Structures are given as structure tokens and as C-alpha cells.
Amino acid sequence: MNASHSTVFLLDDEPGMLKALARLLKAEGFTVQAFTSAKTFLESYRPETLGCLVLDVAMPELNGLELQQHLTRSGFLLPIVFLPGHGDIPMSVQAIKAGAVDFLTKPVKDAALLRAVRAALQRAVEQRDLISEIALLRRRYASLTPRESEVMAHVVAGQLNKQVAGELGIGEHTIKIHRARVMEKMGVESLADLVRAAERLGQKPG
Amino acid sequence: MFAGHEFAHTRIVWRHAGLVLPAALCYSCGRMSWVTIIWSMIAAVSATLATIYLLIWFRERRSWAYLCFFVLAVGVIGMAASEFAAMHAKSPTEYGAAVRWGHFANGLMAVGALGFVHFYFGTGKGWLLGAALGLRLLAVVMNFCTGLNLHIGSIQSLQQVNFLGEPVSMLGVWTLNPWVRLGQFAALVQVIYVVDASLRLWRTSARESRRRAVMVGGTLAFFTLFSSAQAGLVAQGVLRMPIIVSFPFLAVLLAMSWELSLDARRAAQLGRDLRESEQQMAMATEAANLGVWVRDLTRNTILASDRWRLLFGFTPAERLDLEKFLQRLHPDDREIFRQAVAKATNGDGRYEAEFRVMLPDGGMRWVISRGQVEFNSGGKAVRVRGVSVDITERKRTEEASRNANELTAAIFNSVPGLLYLYTEDGRLIRWNRQHEVMTGYSAEELLNFRIEEWFDEENRLKLAQEFPKIFSEGYTQVEMSLILKNKQKMSVFATGSKLILDGKPHMVGIAVDISARKRTEEELAQHRTELSHLSRVATMSELSSSLAHELNQPLAIILTNAQAAQRLLAQNPPDVAETREILADIVNEDYRAGEVIRRLRAHLKPGQTQRRPLSVNEIIEEVLRIGRSDLIGRGVTVHTALAESAPQVLGDRIQLQQVLLNLILNASDAMAGNPPAQRHLTIATAHRDGWVRISVSDNGCGLPAEPERIFQPFYTTKKDGLGLGLPICRSIATAHQGRLWAESNELAESSPASPRAGKGTTLHLELPAETEPNP
């Protein structure tokens, strides 16, 4: 997790606030991009950029919550720290449920803000790592033969070889061979790792 | 005219003489001697005159001058007889006796002459008269007591001399009586008295009197001296002639009778004049409706003219007395009459009474009687003469006038304020009682009170403006403040109207105390101020969260900046340049926070209203700054269409902001049901015909069926609204001489000022423009 490789996007309709936040974050060594409207932000934002968004809620035209929904719908995994002038509980609940990293209110303690920003960037990194891991698993999974995929599904569901053989109508030994190949192809060494990979791929056991 | 008078006099005298002379001639023609003829004539003339004036005196007993004339004339007869006897005396004894009786006659002459002067001139000195008469009496007494007579002590012989062609007796050898000096002294005092009286008469300087003084006084003095000297000289023996005193005194008699004849002529003239004036008087009394009457108090009769009888309802022939008269008087007025009579008879005799006369036909009239009481020599009232006149009409007029005056006075005094009449130069000349009560000044102090004295500097300016207007335009009304006697002030509503009295312009008017009304107005204004303050506080609390945000914003910026600065300064090396910028921003944000607080305070502070010229556009901008956060929070989009050259209005900044803030928040509330993108608020300004209009339009839920209901207190559509916002807004508008009303946009044509109007409401606030629009 290296802060220097990531960008903190600031979005606040109040230029003074924007400037102050930028100063604070820059002083802590963050790379900062500041925007006074959601529109300008969306125009310049590139999804591959690693970073997080510090967002005021009360903005004319498109408010913070609406922007969050928009980003989510667009598939942009940008961790968001909400920093409204004044927020209320329903608003904070909605934000957090929609995936916000934190919900702070102005005036905000610098330590709290920095902690939130760091957490957001951390999550950004994690999200990026997770995404690349899933991509690898998908590639590996794609290399499985249909029979192997079948066997894997039964294995991660917790069935014994004998049970799998019975279900599929093939010999127990053959199952053993398929299973070894699945383990090899998926790059896992234990059944536990295979189950986790299956989960990442979105395969439900059973 | 004058010459005619003189001529008339002369004629009368000659006629007199003509009557007397032939008789004398006839009587004396037997002797054929001049002495006899002359002395007879003297006696005859004197006798004639004596008789005439004695007869006159009998008719006019009070004219004592006539009696004196008579005595003088008798004296002259006696003197003439004595002289005649002396001239024809046969012996010294006869001569002495004749002269002695001559002195007696002389005494009579002195009494007559002096008395005449006394009564006729009326100017002689009493003590001189007494002295002259006393001396003359003494001389007459001495005449009989000493010697042969006053002149002669004794006569030894007589001698005959020729006088007027015949021999007459006169003194031959004789001795002088030393008492003759007393006679001469008496004559001297007589002359002094006459001269003194004549001079006094002369000094009264009337033309008549002067002539009389010269004629009577001069003749008398001259002939008294002359005869005294002649007699003295004869007695001394210097003059060899008989004593002739009667002759000059005949001249005195003639002078006196001449004077008296002039009086008679004057009396005749006076008689004619009197008749004339009586006729005129009759005409005048007739014309003036005067009834003339004489009341005889001793005989209890009343003589009266026909007019008077008519006045009192008596017939012309009826015999009148006090009883009949009293019956005619109104019973209530009989006492008045008696008192008037008593007052006149006990006092100076002037009688005057007003009373009602009850006529036999049942009518009634007012009569005034004036008269004069006549007293007899004993001071007893014997007669009253006078006139009476009908004054019914005057009484009726007086009554009407008194009624009118009383009505006026009642109206004056029933005015519930000051009523006044001023001259054009500002002096108070009439006022009502209330004026004294309310101002505390007495009537003496109020008379000629200068109008400007009521006012202080400020009100005097107003007076200088309004007072001349009364005389140029006829009327004015004004609210002013008077300074009372106790130095307190009283607010009045005063009027002034022009009124011409005696040809000069005056100002009449009333002033009503409006202190109570003023106080009520002030209290109402106070209540309105308090209520509007309460409403502002309510609005502010409604806005509190957005205002808190508004205040929070700069505070957050300041905090963040400060924290950034801390970090920059902790670096090695510290970033001083950036820190400096941060501090500048902190200062700006601090100001911004202060500004928010100031606005908030202005609206929360209970304050007196302050009228100033204001720009409506600036007010709108300020209001939008206050409401900005709230409007954003409610998703309201604000459009403004402000007239660039809108004139200023006179008003209280905070109150007008309050009105607009209320209108804006109401509009926002009305649009709460719209989708967020369709909440449009439009604020427009316009000016026209001296009015500035601010219109706040929304496209919200619209008005109730009766739009005016929204201005009624406690009408509200909000869950926690008080329903006081708009009523207070309207009262503020009214207090600014403006108006506030609501219009439904469905009724209004879509106008440039509210382009988005379709559905919804527009509220208009119209205020009078303070200045001409600036270019």
C-alpha cells in the first residue's frame, strides 16, 4: 500500500473548503485532484486510476449520494469518504450501505480525515488486488475441462471422492485423477484453497 | 340778518316813545314852562315804564329784575318830583325838605339800580352789593338825622336864578353837611359794584352779555358818578344851577328798558322757536312711535298723548290714573316699575323702566319708559314727564340674538377640543372654555396669544408652511404638537379655515387632542415590531439548520486550513509561503463567518424600525444569501429578473428582508411536492408610476380558493406553522405605505418577469418609490 501511487479525488462545491482539504492532504504527501462539481469530476476521472473520493453531500445538480449510485452503477470501484457540511443518520446509513468507507461531518479532525482517506486508499488497493486475483482464477478455471469443472464443483461442495464417483457414474480412481488435475490447474495446494477460489469465482457450494 | 335785528329793536323803542310823549305834552300844556314840561315828562315816562314793568313782574314773579326796574323808575319819579319841588321852593325850609326827600328817592334809585344789576347780570359780588346798599341806607338815615339833608347843614337864604328861561330857586347862603362825604362814598361803592359786575359780565364774552354790560353797566356807572358829582358841585356852590339827577337816571332807565325790550323780543323769538320745536318734537315723537306722558303725583292723574294711549291700550278719551296704568302692566313687572319710580324720586330724578304691557285684546308688548321727575321747591316730587316706546321688536331681536349667542357659546364650549379664532397676524382673539382647560392658560393670558408661541422649532416650520395656506387656499389641516403651560406637549389634529370678520381675514379652527391616538399608534407600532421580531425569530429557527451549515462552512474551512498549516510548519523545512496563504484564507473565512452571524443577529435582535432609502435589488441579494443553504437543501432553483434601474424605497432593511425571506420560504414550501428538478423560484423587480414591485413566483401547489385567507392570522398549511408569517408581512407592507397580495399563476398571463410561471403562485410586494429612477 503505497500512498504515492494513488490519488485522492476531492469534490466540494465550496472552493475554500476544497483548497483547505487539498492543502491538508498534500501536506501528508497525498496526490490530490480537486473538483467543485460532480460533472467536471466525472469528465476527468479514469477508472484505472487508483484512488479514493472525498465527497461533500450537499451539492447543487448532483448530490453526493446520487454520485455514489452513479459510480456504482458504472462499475467504478472508487472508495468514497463522505464529508458533508451536516449530515443526518438516514443519510449516513444510506451512504455506508452503498459502500462508503466512512461518513464524516465538517468540521472534521485532521486525524480522522486522514485515517479515513488512508482506509479508503487501502480499500482501493485491496479492491484492485482482489480484482486481479479473480481475473487469474478465472483464467485458470477457464483452462479446466468440463469434467474437471464438474468434479471441482462437487469437491468444493464437500463431497467425498466415492460420493462424486457415484453421482457422476464414473470410477473413484478416475475422480482422484481429475481432482489432482483441478488442484494443479487452479494453482491450489489444499482443498481449503480450492473452496476459497471457488467462492471468489462466485460458485456456491453444492 | 344782524342788521335786521338791530333795526327791529329800534322800531320797537320808537313806538314806545311815541306812546308816551303826546300824553306828557297834553298834560303839561297848561304851564307852558320848559322845566315843568321836562320834569313832568321825566316823571311821566318813568311812571309809564314803572307801570309796564310792574305789570310784567306781576305775571313773572320770579323775574326780580323787573321789580328792581320798577323801584328804580319809582325812585326817578320821586327824584324828579323832589327836584321840581326844590326849584319851586319858596323858603329854605321847603328847599331843604325837597332835597331831603330827593335823597330818599335817590335811595330807592340805588336799591332799584343795584338790584337790577344783581338780578339781571348775575355776576356782581355779594359783599360789594351789601356794602353799597348798607352805605346808601346809612346815607339816607344820615340824610334824615343830620342837618337839613345829607348835603346841606343849614340854609340862610335862597336865591332865584334863571334856568331854561324861567326863574327857579336855588341855594343862596348855606352851610355844607359834613355827612355829604358818606353819600359820595356810597355812590363810589355803588359804581365800583356796578363796574365790577359789568366787567365780569364782559368777561363771559358772549356778545349779548358784552352789550348788556356796556349798555346798562356803563350808563349806570357813568350817570351815577355824573349825578353824584353834579349834586356835590351844586352843594359846594361851584355850579350855580339846580340839582338834576332825575334826568340822567331817565337815561339809565331808558337804557335798561332798551335792554329789557330786547329780552322781550328774544322771548318772542324763543316762543316762535319753541312752537316750532314743539311741532318738530310732535313729529319726531310720532315718527319714533314715542308716547308722551305726564304723571301728576299729587293729583294722581296721567296726561298722555294718543300714541301713548294706543301703546297701553287706552281709548283717547279715557281718564287715566296710576291704578289703571298698573293694571296694564304684567304682574311680574309691577314691582320693577315701582322700584324704578322710587329710585327716580329718591335720586337724581331720572326715571327709566322696561316692562311688559298686557293689552285688553290679550296681546302683550314690551315698552320702555324714560322720564324726569320734577320736584317742587320743598324737594317733593310732584310730577313725572316722559316718553314711552314700544320695544317689542327690539326685545324679540335681543332674545333671538341672545339665543343665537347662547347657541354659539354652547357649540363653542361643547367642542371636545380647542376652538380658536386668530387674526391674520396670528393673535388669538376668541376661544372656548376647553381651550383654557386643556392648555392651562387663563383667559387673560390667552387674549392676543401669539400663535407661534404654541410650538417648538420643528412645529414652527410646519406652521410657517401651513398658516399662509389658510389665507391663500381657505382651509388646511395638520397634525402638530402644542406646548402647554406646564411645558408638556400635546399632539393635536388641527384645522384652520379662513373667515372674513369686519372686512379682515381671520383663521377659525379646532384642534383635537390626539395624544391618546398617537400613543395607541405607537403601541401598535411597538406590537407590530415585537410581533415581527417574533416572526423573524420563528423564521430564523426554521432556517436554523441551514444557517448552522452556513456558519459551519467557514468554520470547517478555517479548521482544515489551520490543521494543514500545523503540518506544513512541522515539516523540515517548514512551508512558510503556503502557510501565509493559509492564514490569509483563514482571515477571509473568519470574516465570512462573522457576516453570517451579523445577518443572523440583525434578524434576531428586537429593534426599532429605521427608515432608510434602500435598493430592493440589494435586499433581494442579501435575502438570497441568507436562504441559500436552505434553498439548496430543498432542491430549489432560483431565477432572478431584477430591474436594473429600480428606484430606491424608504423602509426598514431588516423588515423588508423578513418579508422577502418569508415569501421565498413559503414558495419553497409550496414546491416541496414537485420533483427536485422542477422546483423553480423566480424573483423579479419592476417599477412603474412611482411604485416598486417585487414579485416572488413559484410553480408549487397554488393558492386556496380564497387567496386572501393566507393573510389571515393562524391560517397555515404547514405542519408546525404558526400562521403568522404572512399577516405580519402584510402589516409590515402596510406600515411601509405599500401592499402585499397574492395571485394565482393560472390566472396571470405568463409574463417576462416570471417566464416559468404556469401553475403556482406569485406574491407581489409593492412599495412607494423614494427617488426617481437612476439612469
mmCIF file of C-alpha atoms in Angstrom, chain B residues 334-580:
data_model
loop_
_atom_site.group_PDB
_atom_site.id
_atom_site.type_symbol
_atom_site.label_atom_id
_atom_site.label_comp_id
_atom_site.label_asym_id
_atom_site.label_seq_id
_atom_site.Cartn_x
_atom_site.Cartn_y
_atom_site.Cartn_z
ATOM 1 C CA ARG B 334 -95.214 95.937 38.521
ATOM 2 C CA GLU B 335 -92.521 95.699 41.139
ATOM 3 C CA ILE B 336 -89.924 96.709 38.564
ATOM 4 C CA PHE B 337 -91.973 99.789 37.792
ATOM 5 C CA ARG B 338 -92.375 100.718 41.456
ATOM 6 C CA GLN B 339 -88.691 100.337 42.111
ATOM 7 C CA ALA B 340 -87.816 102.474 39.074
ATOM 8 C CA VAL B 341 -90.144 105.215 40.297
ATOM 9 C CA ALA B 342 -88.786 105.021 43.843
ATOM 10 C CA LYS B 343 -85.245 105.177 42.538
ATOM 11 C CA ALA B 344 -86.029 108.230 40.424
ATOM 12 C CA THR B 345 -87.862 110.165 43.139
ATOM 13 C CA ASN B 346 -85.207 109.413 45.726
ATOM 14 C CA GLY B 347 -82.312 110.000 43.410
ATOM 15 C CA ASP B 348 -81.493 112.418 40.625
ATOM 16 C CA GLY B 349 -84.982 112.245 39.171
ATOM 17 C CA ARG B 350 -84.103 110.227 36.130
ATOM 18 C CA TYR B 351 -86.633 107.524 35.583
ATOM 19 C CA GLU B 352 -86.281 104.520 33.323
ATOM 20 C CA ALA B 353 -88.105 101.205 33.285
ATOM 21 C CA GLU B 354 -88.763 98.375 30.889
ATOM 22 C CA PHE B 355 -91.902 96.375 31.349
ATOM 23 C CA ARG B 356 -94.468 94.243 29.615
ATOM 24 C CA VAL B 357 -97.858 95.740 28.834
ATOM 25 C CA MET B 358 -100.854 93.397 28.823
ATOM 26 C CA LEU B 359 -103.246 94.738 26.231
ATOM 27 C CA PRO B 360 -107.035 94.382 26.620
ATOM 28 C CA ASP B 361 -107.156 92.247 23.482
ATOM 29 C CA GLY B 362 -104.866 89.728 25.198
ATOM 30 C CA GLY B 363 -101.765 90.840 23.353
ATOM 31 C CA MET B 364 -98.523 91.689 25.051
ATOM 32 C CA ARG B 365 -95.872 94.186 24.200
ATOM 33 C CA TRP B 366 -92.605 95.372 25.680
ATOM 34 C CA VAL B 367 -92.403 99.065 26.488
ATOM 35 C CA ILE B 368 -89.598 101.211 27.730
ATOM 36 C CA SER B 369 -90.415 104.439 29.599
ATOM 37 C CA ARG B 370 -87.981 107.194 30.251
ATOM 38 C CA GLY B 371 -88.696 110.350 32.140
ATOM 39 C CA GLN B 372 -87.681 113.029 34.530
ATOM 40 C CA VAL B 373 -89.176 113.698 37.927
ATOM 41 C CA GLU B 374 -89.956 117.303 38.741
ATOM 42 C CA PHE B 375 -89.618 118.461 42.315
ATOM 43 C CA ASN B 376 -91.243 121.415 43.977
ATOM 44 C CA SER B 377 -89.263 123.987 45.960
ATOM 45 C CA GLY B 378 -89.614 121.793 49.021
ATOM 46 C CA GLY B 379 -87.885 118.916 47.237
ATOM 47 C CA LYS B 380 -91.081 116.923 46.982
ATOM 48 C CA ALA B 381 -91.648 115.003 43.762
ATOM 49 C CA VAL B 382 -94.720 116.469 42.133
ATOM 50 C CA ARG B 383 -94.645 115.421 38.523
ATOM 51 C CA VAL B 384 -93.001 112.967 36.179
ATOM 52 C CA ARG B 385 -92.743 113.708 32.484
ATOM 53 C CA GLY B 386 -91.559 111.245 29.996
ATOM 54 C CA VAL B 387 -91.931 109.195 26.908
ATOM 55 C CA SER B 388 -92.673 105.560 26.264
ATOM 56 C CA VAL B 389 -91.874 103.477 23.252
ATOM 57 C CA ASP B 390 -92.702 100.013 22.008
ATOM 58 C CA ILE B 391 -89.592 97.837 22.170
ATOM 59 C CA THR B 392 -91.278 94.510 21.480
ATOM 60 C CA GLU B 393 -89.378 94.117 18.240
ATOM 61 C CA ARG B 394 -86.095 95.028 19.876
ATOM 62 C CA LYS B 395 -86.780 92.585 22.693
ATOM 63 C CA ARG B 396 -87.563 89.879 20.198
ATOM 64 C CA THR B 397 -84.358 90.650 18.316
ATOM 65 C CA GLU B 398 -82.461 90.726 21.590
ATOM 66 C CA GLU B 399 -83.984 87.419 22.538
ATOM 67 C CA ALA B 400 -83.109 85.933 19.166
ATOM 68 C CA SER B 401 -79.633 87.380 19.406
ATOM 69 C CA ARG B 402 -79.245 86.077 22.941
ATOM 70 C CA ASN B 403 -80.455 82.667 21.805
ATOM 71 C CA ALA B 404 -78.011 82.782 18.934
ATOM 72 C CA ASN B 405 -75.230 83.829 21.273
ATOM 73 C CA GLU B 406 -76.090 81.137 23.742
ATOM 74 C CA LEU B 407 -76.222 78.582 20.966
ATOM 75 C CA THR B 408 -72.871 79.766 19.708
ATOM 76 C CA ALA B 409 -71.425 79.667 23.201
ATOM 77 C CA ALA B 410 -72.868 76.197 23.771
ATOM 78 C CA ILE B 411 -71.436 74.984 20.482
ATOM 79 C CA PHE B 412 -68.130 76.637 21.297
ATOM 80 C CA ASN B 413 -67.931 75.006 24.663
ATOM 81 C CA SER B 414 -69.187 71.612 23.580
ATOM 82 C CA VAL B 415 -66.410 71.157 21.032
ATOM 83 C CA PRO B 416 -64.270 68.381 22.504
ATOM 84 C CA GLY B 417 -61.099 70.286 21.802
ATOM 85 C CA LEU B 418 -59.647 73.689 21.316
ATOM 86 C CA LEU B 419 -61.677 76.156 19.300
ATOM 87 C CA TYR B 420 -59.956 79.354 18.332
ATOM 88 C CA LEU B 421 -60.114 82.491 16.257
ATOM 89 C CA TYR B 422 -56.881 84.114 15.198
ATOM 90 C CA THR B 423 -56.221 87.329 13.364
ATOM 91 C CA GLU B 424 -54.237 87.190 10.157
ATOM 92 C CA ASP B 425 -51.138 88.326 12.029
ATOM 93 C CA GLY B 426 -51.510 85.399 14.409
ATOM 94 C CA ARG B 427 -53.144 86.793 17.553
ATOM 95 C CA LEU B 428 -55.701 84.735 19.432
ATOM 96 C CA ILE B 429 -58.879 86.754 19.909
ATOM 97 C CA ARG B 430 -61.541 84.205 20.732
ATOM 98 C CA TRP B 431 -61.538 80.681 22.142
ATOM 99 C CA ASN B 432 -63.700 78.223 24.030
ATOM 100 C CA ARG B 433 -63.563 77.181 27.673
ATOM 101 C CA GLN B 434 -61.980 73.890 26.724
ATOM 102 C CA HIS B 435 -59.086 75.895 25.331
ATOM 103 C CA GLU B 436 -58.354 77.266 28.799
ATOM 104 C CA VAL B 437 -58.833 73.889 30.481
ATOM 105 C CA MET B 438 -56.629 71.970 28.087
ATOM 106 C CA THR B 439 -53.808 74.440 27.698
ATOM 107 C CA GLY B 440 -53.793 75.599 31.322
ATOM 108 C CA TYR B 441 -53.730 79.269 30.340
ATOM 109 C CA SER B 442 -56.201 81.772 31.771
ATOM 110 C CA ALA B 443 -58.402 83.975 29.616
ATOM 111 C CA GLU B 444 -56.163 86.992 30.288
ATOM 112 C CA GLU B 445 -53.114 85.074 29.168
ATOM 113 C CA LEU B 446 -54.832 83.731 26.070
ATOM 114 C CA LEU B 447 -56.014 87.074 24.724
ATOM 115 C CA ASN B 448 -53.646 88.107 21.942
ATOM 116 C CA PHE B 449 -51.575 84.965 22.463
ATOM 117 C CA ARG B 450 -49.143 84.679 19.542
ATOM 118 C CA ILE B 451 -49.837 81.516 17.559
ATOM 119 C CA GLU B 452 -46.177 80.607 17.171
ATOM 120 C CA GLU B 453 -45.781 80.547 20.957
ATOM 121 C CA TRP B 454 -47.574 77.192 20.976
ATOM 122 C CA PHE B 455 -44.867 75.415 19.055
ATOM 123 C CA ASP B 456 -41.309 74.229 19.218
ATOM 124 C CA GLU B 457 -38.828 74.787 16.397
ATOM 125 C CA GLU B 458 -39.938 71.835 14.318
ATOM 126 C CA ASN B 459 -43.633 72.645 14.573
ATOM 127 C CA ARG B 460 -42.999 76.327 13.857
ATOM 128 C CA LEU B 461 -41.613 75.322 10.483
ATOM 129 C CA LYS B 462 -44.803 73.405 9.868
ATOM 130 C CA LEU B 463 -46.818 76.430 10.998
ATOM 131 C CA ALA B 464 -44.903 78.728 8.665
ATOM 132 C CA GLN B 465 -45.845 76.340 5.881
ATOM 133 C CA GLU B 466 -49.498 75.809 6.781
ATOM 134 C CA PHE B 467 -50.665 79.168 8.200
ATOM 135 C CA PRO B 468 -50.390 81.185 4.978
ATOM 136 C CA LYS B 469 -52.150 78.325 3.154
ATOM 137 C CA ILE B 470 -55.303 79.097 5.135
ATOM 138 C CA PHE B 471 -55.488 82.570 3.658
ATOM 139 C CA SER B 472 -54.493 81.570 0.152
ATOM 140 C CA GLU B 473 -56.454 78.328 -0.151
ATOM 141 C CA GLY B 474 -59.106 78.818 2.527
ATOM 142 C CA TYR B 475 -58.503 75.661 4.522
ATOM 143 C CA THR B 476 -55.819 73.417 5.910
ATOM 144 C CA GLN B 477 -55.475 70.592 8.378
ATOM 145 C CA VAL B 478 -52.389 69.352 10.055
ATOM 146 C CA GLU B 479 -51.083 67.239 12.898
ATOM 147 C CA MET B 480 -48.971 69.239 15.281
ATOM 148 C CA SER B 481 -47.717 69.266 18.820
ATOM 149 C CA LEU B 482 -48.615 72.093 21.216
ATOM 150 C CA ILE B 483 -46.609 73.189 24.212
ATOM 151 C CA LEU B 484 -48.950 73.584 27.162
ATOM 152 C CA LYS B 485 -48.495 75.962 30.057
ATOM 153 C CA ASN B 486 -46.939 73.201 32.148
ATOM 154 C CA LYS B 487 -44.375 72.703 29.347
ATOM 155 C CA GLN B 488 -45.822 69.325 28.430
ATOM 156 C CA LYS B 489 -46.655 68.604 24.835
ATOM 157 C CA MET B 490 -49.982 67.652 23.370
ATOM 158 C CA SER B 491 -50.394 66.154 19.935
ATOM 159 C CA VAL B 492 -53.333 67.667 18.122
ATOM 160 C CA PHE B 493 -55.134 67.359 14.852
ATOM 161 C CA ALA B 494 -55.768 70.976 13.966
ATOM 162 C CA THR B 495 -57.844 72.645 11.289
ATOM 163 C CA GLY B 496 -57.888 76.216 10.069
ATOM 164 C CA SER B 497 -60.457 77.960 7.892
ATOM 165 C CA LYS B 498 -60.390 81.443 6.513
ATOM 166 C CA LEU B 499 -63.115 83.704 7.880
ATOM 167 C CA ILE B 500 -63.709 87.332 6.981
ATOM 168 C CA LEU B 501 -64.703 89.376 10.022
ATOM 169 C CA ASP B 502 -65.148 93.153 9.810
ATOM 170 C CA GLY B 503 -63.582 93.005 6.380
ATOM 171 C CA LYS B 504 -60.391 91.397 7.610
ATOM 172 C CA PRO B 505 -59.286 87.799 7.147
ATOM 173 C CA HIS B 506 -59.198 85.627 10.243
ATOM 174 C CA MET B 507 -58.481 81.992 10.924
ATOM 175 C CA VAL B 508 -61.018 79.908 12.765
ATOM 176 C CA GLY B 509 -60.486 76.276 13.599
ATOM 177 C CA ILE B 510 -60.403 73.470 16.078
ATOM 178 C CA ALA B 511 -57.660 71.329 17.490
ATOM 179 C CA VAL B 512 -58.432 67.874 18.831
ATOM 180 C CA ASP B 513 -56.171 66.106 21.276
ATOM 181 C CA ILE B 514 -54.813 63.032 19.516
ATOM 182 C CA SER B 515 -52.222 62.159 22.142
ATOM 183 C CA ALA B 516 -54.153 59.012 23.007
ATOM 184 C CA ARG B 517 -54.434 58.034 19.362
ATOM 185 C CA LYS B 518 -50.752 58.751 18.873
ATOM 186 C CA ARG B 519 -49.972 56.657 21.894
ATOM 187 C CA THR B 520 -52.120 53.833 20.560
ATOM 188 C CA GLU B 521 -50.423 54.124 17.208
ATOM 189 C CA GLU B 522 -47.070 53.959 18.902
ATOM 190 C CA GLU B 523 -48.173 50.984 20.949
ATOM 191 C CA LEU B 524 -49.472 49.276 17.842
ATOM 192 C CA ALA B 525 -46.230 50.021 16.079
ATOM 193 C CA GLN B 526 -44.442 48.599 19.099
ATOM 194 C CA HIS B 527 -46.603 45.492 18.988
ATOM 195 C CA ARG B 528 -46.011 45.137 15.301
ATOM 196 C CA THR B 529 -42.296 45.484 15.880
ATOM 197 C CA GLU B 530 -42.401 42.868 18.598
ATOM 198 C CA LEU B 531 -44.563 40.547 16.569
ATOM 199 C CA SER B 532 -42.419 40.941 13.500
ATOM 200 C CA HIS B 533 -39.433 40.218 15.671
ATOM 201 C CA LEU B 534 -41.090 37.065 16.931
ATOM 202 C CA SER B 535 -41.869 36.116 13.386
ATOM 203 C CA ARG B 536 -38.266 36.736 12.386
ATOM 204 C CA VAL B 537 -37.080 34.576 15.227
ATOM 205 C CA ALA B 538 -39.501 31.860 14.069
ATOM 206 C CA THR B 539 -38.223 32.162 10.503
ATOM 207 C CA MET B 540 -34.651 32.017 11.710
ATOM 208 C CA SER B 541 -35.348 28.927 13.757
ATOM 209 C CA GLU B 542 -36.956 27.419 10.708
ATOM 210 C CA LEU B 543 -33.765 28.237 8.872
ATOM 211 C CA SER B 544 -31.571 27.269 11.776
ATOM 212 C CA SER B 545 -30.139 24.091 10.311
ATOM 213 C CA SER B 546 -29.257 25.696 7.020
ATOM 214 C CA LEU B 547 -27.939 28.739 8.819
ATOM 215 C CA ALA B 548 -25.884 26.453 11.035
ATOM 216 C CA HIS B 549 -24.494 24.919 7.869
ATOM 217 C CA GLU B 550 -23.827 28.382 6.510
ATOM 218 C CA LEU B 551 -21.887 29.162 9.631
ATOM 219 C CA ASN B 552 -20.329 25.687 9.782
ATOM 220 C CA GLN B 553 -18.826 26.023 6.364
ATOM 221 C CA PRO B 554 -16.322 28.786 7.100
ATOM 222 C CA LEU B 555 -15.557 27.259 10.486
ATOM 223 C CA ALA B 556 -14.758 23.922 8.820
ATOM 224 C CA ILE B 557 -12.594 25.641 6.257
ATOM 225 C CA ILE B 558 -10.774 27.531 8.979
ATOM 226 C CA LEU B 559 -10.190 24.350 10.963
ATOM 227 C CA THR B 560 -8.945 22.380 7.995
ATOM 228 C CA ASN B 561 -6.670 25.186 6.906
ATOM 229 C CA ALA B 562 -5.294 25.561 10.397
ATOM 230 C CA GLN B 563 -4.589 21.857 10.629
ATOM 231 C CA ALA B 564 -2.883 21.936 7.243
ATOM 232 C CA ALA B 565 -0.766 24.827 8.451
ATOM 233 C CA GLN B 566 0.239 22.931 11.548
ATOM 234 C CA ARG B 567 1.507 20.146 9.355
ATOM 235 C CA LEU B 568 3.276 22.432 6.916
ATOM 236 C CA LEU B 569 5.070 24.148 9.786
ATOM 237 C CA ALA B 570 6.077 20.786 11.259
ATOM 238 C CA GLN B 571 7.873 19.881 8.034
ATOM 239 C CA ASN B 572 11.549 20.338 7.675
ATOM 240 C CA PRO B 573 11.950 22.919 6.276
ATOM 241 C CA PRO B 574 8.547 24.406 7.081
ATOM 242 C CA ASP B 575 6.480 25.582 4.113
ATOM 243 C CA VAL B 576 6.141 29.230 5.145
ATOM 244 C CA ALA B 577 4.838 30.520 1.823
ATOM 245 C CA GLU B 578 1.886 28.115 1.803
ATOM 246 C CA THR B 579 1.244 28.820 5.488
ATOM 247 C CA ARG B 580 0.990 32.528 4.743
#
